Amino acid sequence: GTIASFRPTEEGIPARIRKELITDMTDSFYPMKPVVPYIKVTQDRVVLEIQRGCIRGCRFCQAGQLYRPVRERDVEVLKKYAMEMLRNTGHEEISLSSLSSSDYSKLPELIDFLIEECDKRHINISLPSLRIDAFSLDVMSKVQDVKKSSLTFAPEAGSQRLRDVINKGLTEEVILQGSALAFEGGWTRVKLYFMLGHPTETEEDIRGIAELSNKIAATFFDTVPKEKRVNGRVQIVTSTSFFVPKPFTPFQWAPQCTKEEFVEKAYLTRKAISEQLNQKSIKYNWHEADVSVLEGVLARGDRKLSQVLLYVYNKGCFYDAWSEYFHNDVWMEAFEACGLDPDFYSHRERPLDEILPWDFLDCGVSRAFLEREWQKAKNETISPNCKQACQGCGAARFGCGICVEPRG
Ligand code: SF4
Ligand code: SF4
């Protein structure tokens, strides 16, 4: 069922199609007069995209690879856009958008400007999720109600070993220091996001989720004296989703867990949390496994899956992202009717010499780089981010952004 070869069906069409890319974000088009609906909608605010791409190479993250290289917009232009769009739309809120906004080099300058200007005009600033440090806590305390807002960390894996496998450059030390600072500043709610089912995950890594949650709760009790504790407690909300391997990432060859394995991992997490000293301070949420397995099939599917899509569509499945409209049984019936095995797409490790269904697309990042990263993941070796050292991912051929900027 794998692909033997690819060739263009028409003459003159390249065998691989390379992505188009805006090389200069500052001079690119920006919708300064977006349509303003006269009904209440979500995202009812001015959105300022500060940069595109991400310097970090988390190995599970598709956006981090697809949008390489990171390209920042000039801060003066952003200030001008912000004021002009607020004027043009009359919105009462502005949000900053990008992947990993803390990495934008002029963030303090931009936020200071927005705080000053928006304060005068009674406009809210909706902050993106920021790396928790003294700067971001200071900003958050200026624009949010500390008592109501929560801190968010996305360690994605419970142990340092597994965070190295996925190349998530967030250490326990940074999380605990950030939490301590925040608790001193009056925060009492921390949200933690993890994924279950990363390649090489062991029971110990899963226990790490519970242990880290517990350590953060303990940090609260160590940091905040009894008389200063609001309601006497801290709330840690630990959420896990299930890992879905994605094309164009170093994990595109990785097997995805089965539904049973996922459920087992969620039970283990819940059990490990219930064994912690501070378990009463920890709330645990997890996602449904069925949807993640289906996502895994569709994410790395090939064109044979179009029969399945047509089948479920004809059976009325088209709002499946809403859980009340998701009918896993119809999907499974469709695979059976079309003679396809979902496990073929999700649950097997693909060999490096297999032609993958998306190999005719060139997203800028080379396959050789992804292979190197997959090997490094298996060796539990981290890669530095683009600001620290270029890893030769292939995106330099676009001649823009971080690839052509001096490092140091
Ligand atoms: S920081 Fe990691 S997860 Fe976030 S966008 Fe960048 S590569 Fe993706
Ligand atoms: S070529 Fe180097 S600097 Fe440019 S995106 Fe790739 S790793 Fe980063």
mmCIF file of N, CA and C in Angstrom, residues 53-132:
data_model
loop_
_atom_site.group_PDB
_atom_site.id
_atom_site.type_symbol
_atom_site.label_atom_id
_atom_site.label_comp_id
_atom_site.label_asym_id
_atom_site.label_seq_id
_atom_site.Cartn_x
_atom_site.Cartn_y
_atom_site.Cartn_z
ATOM 1 N N GLY A 53 6.662 32.384 11.486
ATOM 2 C CA GLY A 53 7.689 31.358 11.705
ATOM 3 C C GLY A 53 8.110 31.304 13.160
ATOM 4 N N CYS A 54 8.994 30.365 13.443
ATOM 5 C CA CYS A 54 9.418 30.144 14.829
ATOM 6 C C CYS A 54 10.870 29.688 14.816
ATOM 7 N N ILE A 55 11.653 30.165 15.781
ATOM 8 C CA ILE A 55 13.076 29.796 15.807
ATOM 9 C C ILE A 55 13.290 28.413 16.433
ATOM 10 N N ARG A 56 12.284 27.944 17.158
ATOM 11 C CA ARG A 56 12.465 26.696 17.923
ATOM 12 C C ARG A 56 12.086 25.509 17.054
ATOM 13 N N GLY A 57 12.687 24.430 17.263
ATOM 14 C CA GLY A 57 12.365 23.277 16.424
ATOM 15 C C GLY A 57 11.777 22.157 17.250
ATOM 16 N N CYS A 58 10.636 22.412 17.895
ATOM 17 C CA CYS A 58 10.018 21.311 18.637
ATOM 18 C C CYS A 58 9.686 20.224 17.614
ATOM 19 N N ARG A 59 10.078 19.002 17.900
ATOM 20 C CA ARG A 59 10.065 17.987 16.838
ATOM 21 C C ARG A 59 8.671 17.476 16.495
ATOM 22 N N PHE A 60 7.686 17.783 17.321
ATOM 23 C CA PHE A 60 6.317 17.343 17.021
ATOM 24 C C PHE A 60 5.557 18.412 16.245
ATOM 25 N N CYS A 61 6.129 19.614 16.134
ATOM 26 C CA CYS A 61 5.343 20.782 15.710
ATOM 27 C C CYS A 61 5.456 21.034 14.207
ATOM 28 N N GLN A 62 4.328 20.982 13.542
ATOM 29 C CA GLN A 62 4.317 21.167 12.097
ATOM 30 C C GLN A 62 4.507 22.632 11.720
ATOM 31 N N ALA A 63 3.824 23.520 12.450
ATOM 32 C CA ALA A 63 3.921 24.949 12.114
ATOM 33 C C ALA A 63 5.363 25.428 12.234
ATOM 34 N N GLY A 64 6.060 24.914 13.266
ATOM 35 C CA GLY A 64 7.446 25.320 13.496
ATOM 36 C C GLY A 64 8.363 24.974 12.323
ATOM 37 N N GLN A 65 8.020 23.943 11.571
ATOM 38 C CA GLN A 65 8.830 23.567 10.404
ATOM 39 C C GLN A 65 8.300 24.240 9.133
ATOM 40 N N LEU A 66 6.976 24.214 8.975
ATOM 41 C CA LEU A 66 6.380 24.715 7.724
ATOM 42 C C LEU A 66 6.646 26.189 7.480
ATOM 43 N N TYR A 67 6.640 26.980 8.553
ATOM 44 C CA TYR A 67 6.754 28.428 8.370
ATOM 45 C C TYR A 67 8.182 28.937 8.531
ATOM 46 N N ARG A 68 9.146 28.049 8.433
ATOM 47 C CA ARG A 68 10.539 28.511 8.522
ATOM 48 C C ARG A 68 10.898 29.343 7.307
ATOM 49 N N PRO A 69 11.808 30.268 7.354
ATOM 50 C CA PRO A 69 12.463 30.749 8.568
ATOM 51 C C PRO A 69 11.632 31.835 9.268
ATOM 52 N N VAL A 70 11.995 32.102 10.529
ATOM 53 C CA VAL A 70 11.259 33.153 11.228
ATOM 54 C C VAL A 70 11.589 34.500 10.579
ATOM 55 N N ARG A 71 10.525 35.286 10.347
ATOM 56 C CA ARG A 71 10.683 36.624 9.753
ATOM 57 C C ARG A 71 9.922 37.619 10.603
ATOM 58 N N GLU A 72 10.639 38.564 11.193
ATOM 59 C CA GLU A 72 10.000 39.544 12.083
ATOM 60 C C GLU A 72 9.491 40.730 11.272
ATOM 61 N N ARG A 73 8.444 41.389 11.789
ATOM 62 C CA ARG A 73 8.009 42.667 11.202
ATOM 63 C C ARG A 73 8.660 43.792 11.998
ATOM 64 N N ASP A 74 8.980 44.861 11.304
ATOM 65 C CA ASP A 74 9.605 46.004 11.938
ATOM 66 C C ASP A 74 8.684 46.588 13.024
ATOM 67 N N VAL A 75 9.259 46.888 14.179
ATOM 68 C CA VAL A 75 8.420 47.314 15.312
ATOM 69 C C VAL A 75 7.736 48.662 15.059
ATOM 70 N N GLU A 76 8.422 49.568 14.347
ATOM 71 C CA GLU A 76 7.800 50.878 14.081
ATOM 72 C C GLU A 76 6.571 50.701 13.186
ATOM 73 N N VAL A 77 6.702 49.805 12.212
ATOM 74 C CA VAL A 77 5.570 49.546 11.318
ATOM 75 C C VAL A 77 4.412 48.933 12.110
ATOM 76 N N LEU A 78 4.736 48.041 13.036
ATOM 77 C CA LEU A 78 3.684 47.406 13.841
ATOM 78 C C LEU A 78 2.947 48.422 14.704
ATOM 79 N N LYS A 79 3.693 49.378 15.258
ATOM 80 C CA LYS A 79 3.050 50.406 16.092
ATOM 81 C C LYS A 79 2.061 51.195 15.231
ATOM 82 N N LYS A 80 2.515 51.535 14.023
ATOM 83 C CA LYS A 80 1.659 52.307 13.104
ATOM 84 C C LYS A 80 0.415 51.487 12.723
ATOM 85 N N TYR A 81 0.624 50.219 12.389
ATOM 86 C CA TYR A 81 -0.503 49.353 12.011
ATOM 87 C C TYR A 81 -1.518 49.266 13.156
ATOM 88 N N ALA A 82 -0.985 49.097 14.368
ATOM 89 C CA ALA A 82 -1.883 48.917 15.511
ATOM 90 C C ALA A 82 -2.813 50.113 15.640
ATOM 91 N N MET A 83 -2.234 51.323 15.622
ATOM 92 C CA MET A 83 -3.048 52.516 15.830
ATOM 93 C C MET A 83 -4.024 52.730 14.675
ATOM 94 N N GLU A 84 -3.522 52.463 13.461
ATOM 95 C CA GLU A 84 -4.374 52.678 12.298
ATOM 96 C C GLU A 84 -5.542 51.682 12.276
ATOM 97 N N MET A 85 -5.262 50.453 12.617
ATOM 98 C CA MET A 85 -6.348 49.457 12.586
ATOM 99 C C MET A 85 -7.363 49.698 13.692
ATOM 100 N N LEU A 86 -6.890 50.159 14.841
ATOM 101 C CA LEU A 86 -7.845 50.468 15.913
ATOM 102 C C LEU A 86 -8.747 51.610 15.465
ATOM 103 N N ARG A 87 -8.138 52.594 14.800
ATOM 104 C CA ARG A 87 -8.934 53.720 14.281
ATOM 105 C C ARG A 87 -9.922 53.248 13.207
ATOM 106 N N ASN A 88 -9.422 52.439 12.282
ATOM 107 C CA ASN A 88 -10.261 52.000 11.157
ATOM 108 C C ASN A 88 -11.433 51.129 11.582
ATOM 109 N N THR A 89 -11.227 50.318 12.599
ATOM 110 C CA THR A 89 -12.259 49.328 12.947
ATOM 111 C C THR A 89 -13.126 49.741 14.134
ATOM 112 N N GLY A 90 -12.577 50.538 15.032
ATOM 113 C CA GLY A 90 -13.320 50.869 16.250
ATOM 114 C C GLY A 90 -13.316 49.731 17.268
ATOM 115 N N HIS A 91 -12.532 48.685 17.028
ATOM 116 C CA HIS A 91 -12.471 47.579 17.999
ATOM 117 C C HIS A 91 -11.958 48.081 19.346
ATOM 118 N N GLU A 92 -12.363 47.371 20.386
ATOM 119 C CA GLU A 92 -11.943 47.773 21.729
ATOM 120 C C GLU A 92 -10.907 46.834 22.309
ATOM 121 N N GLU A 93 -10.367 45.993 21.455
ATOM 122 C CA GLU A 93 -9.347 45.063 21.928
ATOM 123 C C GLU A 93 -8.345 44.794 20.813
ATOM 124 N N ILE A 94 -7.100 44.580 21.213
ATOM 125 C CA ILE A 94 -6.069 44.236 20.230
ATOM 126 C C ILE A 94 -5.310 43.019 20.733
ATOM 127 N N SER A 95 -5.016 42.108 19.823
ATOM 128 C CA SER A 95 -4.206 40.964 20.253
ATOM 129 C C SER A 95 -2.994 40.838 19.343
ATOM 130 N N LEU A 96 -1.950 40.265 19.894
ATOM 131 C CA LEU A 96 -0.735 40.021 19.114
ATOM 132 C C LEU A 96 -0.746 38.568 18.677
ATOM 133 N N SER A 97 -0.373 38.339 17.434
ATOM 134 C CA SER A 97 -0.395 36.948 17.000
ATOM 135 C C SER A 97 0.945 36.550 16.386
ATOM 136 N N SER A 98 1.377 35.349 16.681
ATOM 137 C CA SER A 98 2.562 34.739 16.074
ATOM 138 C C SER A 98 2.796 33.413 16.774
ATOM 139 N N LEU A 99 3.712 32.631 16.245
ATOM 140 C CA LEU A 99 4.154 31.453 16.972
ATOM 141 C C LEU A 99 5.201 31.951 17.968
ATOM 142 N N SER A 100 5.197 31.460 19.167
ATOM 143 C CA SER A 100 6.227 31.769 20.147
ATOM 144 C C SER A 100 6.561 33.272 20.222
ATOM 145 N N SER A 101 5.573 34.067 20.632
ATOM 146 C CA SER A 101 5.711 35.529 20.609
ATOM 147 C C SER A 101 6.847 36.054 21.487
ATOM 148 N N SER A 102 7.198 35.318 22.547
ATOM 149 C CA SER A 102 8.289 35.776 23.416
ATOM 150 C C SER A 102 9.599 35.912 22.669
ATOM 151 N N ASP A 103 9.722 35.213 21.540
ATOM 152 C CA ASP A 103 10.975 35.279 20.788
ATOM 153 C C ASP A 103 11.064 36.502 19.891
ATOM 154 N N TYR A 104 9.986 37.277 19.774
ATOM 155 C CA TYR A 104 10.044 38.489 18.949
ATOM 156 C C TYR A 104 11.009 39.469 19.621
ATOM 157 N N SER A 105 12.024 39.926 18.877
ATOM 158 C CA SER A 105 13.123 40.642 19.537
ATOM 159 C C SER A 105 12.707 41.990 20.125
ATOM 160 N N LYS A 106 11.679 42.628 19.570
ATOM 161 C CA LYS A 106 11.292 43.949 20.081
ATOM 162 C C LYS A 106 10.008 43.885 20.925
ATOM 163 N N LEU A 107 9.739 42.731 21.507
ATOM 164 C CA LEU A 107 8.466 42.584 22.230
ATOM 165 C C LEU A 107 8.296 43.597 23.374
ATOM 166 N N PRO A 108 9.318 43.784 24.233
ATOM 167 C CA PRO A 108 9.127 44.750 25.323
ATOM 168 C C PRO A 108 8.774 46.139 24.795
ATOM 169 N N GLU A 109 9.473 46.578 23.749
ATOM 170 C CA GLU A 109 9.200 47.915 23.195
ATOM 171 C C GLU A 109 7.765 48.000 22.660
ATOM 172 N N LEU A 110 7.348 46.971 21.948
ATOM 173 C CA LEU A 110 6.003 46.990 21.361
ATOM 174 C C LEU A 110 4.937 46.973 22.448
ATOM 175 N N ILE A 111 5.123 46.122 23.443
ATOM 176 C CA ILE A 111 4.104 46.010 24.490
ATOM 177 C C ILE A 111 4.045 47.292 25.319
ATOM 178 N N ASP A 112 5.195 47.859 25.641
ATOM 179 C CA ASP A 112 5.186 49.124 26.398
ATOM 180 C C ASP A 112 4.415 50.196 25.632
ATOM 181 N N PHE A 113 4.654 50.257 24.331
ATOM 182 C CA PHE A 113 3.946 51.233 23.495
ATOM 183 C C PHE A 113 2.435 50.986 23.537
ATOM 184 N N LEU A 114 2.052 49.722 23.358
ATOM 185 C CA LEU A 114 0.619 49.408 23.310
ATOM 186 C C LEU A 114 -0.052 49.706 24.656
ATOM 187 N N ILE A 115 0.648 49.363 25.751
ATOM 188 C CA ILE A 115 0.049 49.610 27.072
ATOM 189 C C ILE A 115 -0.238 51.101 27.229
ATOM 190 N N GLU A 116 0.731 51.903 26.843
ATOM 191 C CA GLU A 116 0.558 53.347 27.011
ATOM 192 C C GLU A 116 -0.586 53.879 26.128
ATOM 193 N N GLU A 117 -0.577 53.491 24.862
ATOM 194 C CA GLU A 117 -1.579 54.011 23.934
ATOM 195 C C GLU A 117 -2.978 53.459 24.229
ATOM 196 N N CYS A 118 -3.034 52.183 24.561
ATOM 197 C CA CYS A 118 -4.342 51.557 24.774
ATOM 198 C C CYS A 118 -4.968 52.017 26.081
ATOM 199 N N ASP A 119 -4.136 52.290 27.051
ATOM 200 C CA ASP A 119 -4.640 52.769 28.325
ATOM 201 C C ASP A 119 -5.414 54.085 28.133
ATOM 202 N N LYS A 120 -4.811 54.979 27.342
ATOM 203 C CA LYS A 120 -5.462 56.278 27.080
ATOM 204 C C LYS A 120 -6.816 56.096 26.422
ATOM 205 N N ARG A 121 -6.923 55.094 25.569
ATOM 206 C CA ARG A 121 -8.136 54.921 24.756
ATOM 207 C C ARG A 121 -9.090 53.869 25.331
ATOM 208 N N HIS A 122 -8.786 53.356 26.497
ATOM 209 C CA HIS A 122 -9.591 52.294 27.137
ATOM 210 C C HIS A 122 -9.745 51.073 26.247
ATOM 211 N N ILE A 123 -8.639 50.673 25.653
ATOM 212 C CA ILE A 123 -8.643 49.494 24.788
ATOM 213 C C ILE A 123 -7.920 48.357 25.501
ATOM 214 N N ASN A 124 -8.509 47.160 25.433
ATOM 215 C CA ASN A 124 -7.881 46.003 26.093
ATOM 216 C C ASN A 124 -6.752 45.434 25.240
ATOM 217 N N ILE A 125 -5.767 44.903 25.924
ATOM 218 C CA ILE A 125 -4.721 44.182 25.198
ATOM 219 C C ILE A 125 -4.864 42.700 25.551
ATOM 220 N N SER A 126 -5.008 41.884 24.522
ATOM 221 C CA SER A 126 -5.080 40.456 24.782
ATOM 222 C C SER A 126 -3.709 39.861 24.464
ATOM 223 N N LEU A 127 -3.051 39.375 25.501
ATOM 224 C CA LEU A 127 -1.669 38.916 25.321
ATOM 225 C C LEU A 127 -1.613 37.516 24.739
ATOM 226 N N PRO A 128 -0.622 37.252 23.910
ATOM 227 C CA PRO A 128 -0.426 35.870 23.464
ATOM 228 C C PRO A 128 0.197 35.090 24.621
ATOM 229 N N SER A 129 0.323 33.769 24.504
ATOM 230 C CA SER A 129 0.964 33.076 25.623
ATOM 231 C C SER A 129 2.466 33.387 25.573
ATOM 232 N N LEU A 130 2.968 33.817 26.701
ATOM 233 C CA LEU A 130 4.362 34.275 26.766
ATOM 234 C C LEU A 130 5.162 33.349 27.662
ATOM 235 N N ARG A 131 6.468 33.317 27.419
ATOM 236 C CA ARG A 131 7.357 32.591 28.326
ATOM 237 C C ARG A 131 7.281 33.288 29.684
ATOM 238 N N ILE A 132 7.119 32.508 30.745
ATOM 239 C CA ILE A 132 6.914 33.141 32.048
ATOM 240 C C ILE A 132 8.252 33.582 32.632
#
